Amino acid sequence: MPGTTHGKMISGMTRALRCAVIAGTLIPVLTTAIQAQPFNVPITDPKVNLRFDRYHDYAAVGEAIDQMIEAFPKFLRLEIIGTSWEGRDMRCVVINNPDTGPDTAKTAFYVDGSIHGNEIQGIEVNLYLIWFLMENYDTLPMVRELVDTRAFYVVITQNPDGSQNWFEFANTGSSSRSGTRPLDSDNDGRFDEDGSDDLDGDGNIVQMRKYMPGAGTMKVSDIDSRLMVPVEQGEVGDWIMLGSEGIDNDGDGRINEDGPGGYDLNRNWPTDWQPDWIQGGAHWYPLSNPESRAVADFLLAHPNIAGAQSWHNTGGMILRGPGSADRGEYTYRDRQALDYIGERAELILPYYDYIVLWDDLYTVHGGFIDYTFDNLGIFTFSNELWSSRQYYNEAWTEESPIPNEQRQLFYNDAVGMGAWYVDWHEVDHPTYGTIEVGGWSKFYGRMTPPFMLQELCHRNAMFAIFHADQMPMVELGDIDIEQHEGNSWRITATAMNPKAIPTRADAARQNRIGLPDFFGIEGDDLTVHMGGFPSGMLGEQLNPVERRPERISIESGISGRDRVTVSWIVSGSGSVTITYESTKGGTVSRTVPLR
Amino acid sequence: MKLFRSIAIPTLAAGFLILVLPTLSGTLLAQTGSYDAYLNHTDLTARLQSIVESHHDLCTLESMAVTTGGHDLWMVTIGNPNNGHAATNPGLLVVANIEGNHLIGSMAALYLVDYLANGYETEPAITDLINTHTIYVVPRLNPDGAELYWSQAGTEMPWKADPEDDDRDGSADEDPGDDINGDGLVTKMRVRDPDGIWMVDPDEPRLLKRADRTRGERGIYTIYTEGVDDDADGEYNEDGLGGTHLNHNWPHQYPYYQDHAGINQVSEIETRALADFAFTHRNLVMALTFSPYDNLITSPEAGFEREAPVNIPEGLELPPGVSMEEVMEYFRERKAPTSILSQDAPYYRFISERFREMTGLSGKGASGEAGSWPQFAYYQLGLPSFTTPVWTLTSEDDGEQPGTSSDDIPRARIAALARRNGTSEDQQWLQWFESNGIEGFVDWTPANHPDLGDVEVGGFAPNARVNPPVDRIADLCEQHARFAVWLGAQTAHVQLVDTEVEATGPGYYQIKATIQNDRYLPSALEMGLRTRRVQPVTLRLLPVDGMVLIQGPLQQQVRNVYGSGGRATVEWRVQAPPGTRVTLEMLAPAAGGLTSVTISLNQEGR
């Protein structure tokens, strides 16, 4: 049981204080008192006792969501944004404080995970993120401010079928990446007819080897009898490796070439989409799968989303686009915002590197982060959760007492008590006769060991929160009113964005996506003669816009940690209302008297 | 020594027949109703229903989807009434009226349905086509857009009716063109303007030309679309009616972020319905489109293609059982070609020649086909994909009957002459309007504009250059229906022509199966092989007790069988008790369907 190491006194105290908060939203004094209390992160006595040393499958995720909604009904809402191929719910948990406005009126952060069915850590981080924000709303002022000013859309998994398939059936750590919609991967007119086969029924798909004395290409390693190594040139071995556990179900001479699905939901997005023969896994056409279509429809219906994260595994990376060299580089201004966040992410996430997808990893056509950035103007990162470097505490060196080849097995024995390696053992194979199967279980390599999972969840959720906090937030600065003559005035107003992400991405402006920001003025007795941007060394001149001075279009929005100033020459009386409208940065307005 | 010959399919005659043009009777075959008017959705629906009702053994009518405008997206399926395997016969997909106002396309598609239904069992070419193929016809992919032809008759709109915010100001369709001079049409306005770049064309005073300063010419006009600045943003008619252009909504060379291209590829109910159909019907062997684009009058040219580089990561270890070739293929940096592949171009050229002979069509189609359906059908589905505008300006020049020798097409000569004389296409249109008594051009007349003051309104009438006069519909459709029947007969038909069993030792046998394609087209174009969308011909021996495979595997694939008698042979070696009976299956979903034979392993041997 986690969370029991601290004394009853503290947990008793927090419980009492929470009651005080519930009763005391009307009593700010008490709230202030609570803020001053010392606090454990994560909370040790939560309302909802979720465990983050285990992985949640589809049903368990449903239960966890239900429990959290029951505990925090005011803030949490479950939206089913679509249905997967097999008919599972595409669950989106909306985090919003209705007291401060509807979610659609706030700048929102989108997060999903497990678009690749086997990359299940994202599901845990997403549950943790919701859980953490809710459990700490009353006690951590930073949490409260974030939850009060922003909305969160948490799509727990983009690929519920693929994830469930990974949990339920025999797999490797890398299989079940696809969804489960049948696809004729080998073009023989039959669908999914030759998947892997769990010959020993242990729930893992491992490797096959056959003993062929004097006729093999492989031998047992001197370092560890579980390791197989290729023979030297001129040598003969006693073993042949026969590939992944399976049989030739369809008699075409190949093994496991047409398993469940066989497409890649993260190559199915519109931006830079390429057909399957160029970009493997692309499927038929952009958004041809119900899961990607549901997510795209949701994103398109929520232009208030300004930041996004899509969790993957593995390798310890904070990835940004572009996904292919052909896309060119982002503008300096867009890159500045991404770099600001990405460079800090490396500090939040030990063992993780902030890198560019195509340049530092591989080329992806039709990937999610290109879609959200180029097609939707959302500043997006995709983290490759978990680095295998975290197993060993440090990179392997010559001084290590364990040979490099053996260190994974050493770890399996010394830290996992043999939990993750399937020792070689005999089975019968319909084509190869008696063979042996053995190797790494699906829980090793790409998966985080359960005892390290909570830290992974916490740190990555904190990064998502950091990223979300850097979404634009428009504020109005001073409004300067200068009387010219009679009832003629020059009004100068400034809008600011104190956050790192611009209110509108250059990508959106270049691609003519969404609306520009607007800086407007209106009043009951008001004629706007001219409007534009102050120029001259002291801003004493005016560079007027050609049309619609009463609603000046700000095509680039406000850059990160920057401001935009406009002036109007008007005549009129009474008061004027000045409004800055930004789809992603929010809308703020103030009414001032003309005097 | 050949001991056993299981089947001998007569193939000789077909080889001679395929290139002979169909000689159909001179009377029009399509009989269900007349072809002297363009049809709105209600009328088109009634006509389709009437044909399908009177030929319910041959045809079905299905709604692929319901559009946002509430119209059914019709598909007529025509197939062999005696064979319930319509989906396993090679499929021909005919799509028309993708541009809402290209109504001649829907007429040609309707006519084709009519023609096929009525010609079955009376015209051998049609009977043969329907017996061996399934023909899917989408007569109007854009019913919502087509309705605009009537409801917004004054405006030329190829796209859908759904509103779109072209100028990104937060409102959609708020500043369309307007009829300033009250003639019911939205044409152009010309305004005298010292900064103008247009001048009166000295050759044709009704037309304007761009002034060329380098030739001492001076512009005096600025041109606008006819209309007022409805949303008072200083721009005229910058956000007109209508949304996505369904022929710019496809993934090949998709025009990202352009007006009327849609929010992304295949974003519309109509395009998605067609795409889903295409991907779930692996029996499709050809796409024929009636759209303003053309690749039949003028066949496409192959471009130069560089071989894609292979970048294998350093230190890559080959997984067991994986060949170096497979690895190279995996790491090849492929790029989508932008011109037809050189291996496929000759087939297009040959078919184009036949098309010109059969229809007499010349002239040119529309340009700018990036993101179009016919392109997608070739570059991504890998199908032979043909498109014809059905009607062009120069196809109307004279009354010469089509079908004469391709060397002697007067229209082509007239077009060539016109080009040499420097007659612009616009001038040719004006001449054609005159000689046909069509009011296709509105003469410039003064009008008063609320903002611009004195303007002149005039120019080409909307839709006047899109569809032929109604008295030409029947002839043009007849020619295209004849061509479609001929074209359909060119698709591959792969047959198992020979199986041999040879005893190679006691209880050891070699089995050979030979397949052959007697039609004109190969079973897969090079593009079909590349896209891997065209299914290879699969041959498999079904396992049987006591039979051990020596050389296999049981299931083997032939990626392509050339046409005009192209062959391929597949071999197995097995060990089995003499007399064992083995079933051999050939599956060619896109080239003839499923064939199954049983062969007997003979006990004689060497």
Coordinates of C-alpha atoms in Angstrom, one line a residue, chain B residues 16-17 45 59 61 90 101 110 170 179 188 201 253 265 276 322 345 356 435 460 473 520 559 582:
Chain B
F16 CA -8.1 -11.5 -81.6
L17 CA -11.3 -10.0 -80.3
T45 CA -33.5 9.9 -58.7
C59 CA -29.2 -3.5 -61.3
L61 CA -29.7 1.3 -56.5
P90 CA -13.7 -7.3 -61.6
N101 CA -22.4 22.2 -62.1
L110 CA -27.2 8.0 -66.3
G170 CA -15.3 34.5 -38.4
D179 CA -26.5 40.9 -59.2
K188 CA -17.9 40.8 -63.8
D201 CA -8.7 43.5 -76.3
Q253 CA -1.1 16.4 -54.2
Q265 CA -8.2 15.5 -47.1
D276 CA -14.6 3.8 -48.1
V322 CA 14.9 -11.3 -43.4
A345 CA 2.1 5.6 -70.0
R356 CA -10.5 9.9 -79.8
S435 CA -22.8 30.3 -84.3
F460 CA -19.2 35.4 -69.6
I473 CA -26.5 15.5 -74.6
Y520 CA -5.4 -6.0 -73.1
R559 CA 2.2 -9.8 -58.6
V582 CA -5.3 -32.1 -54.3

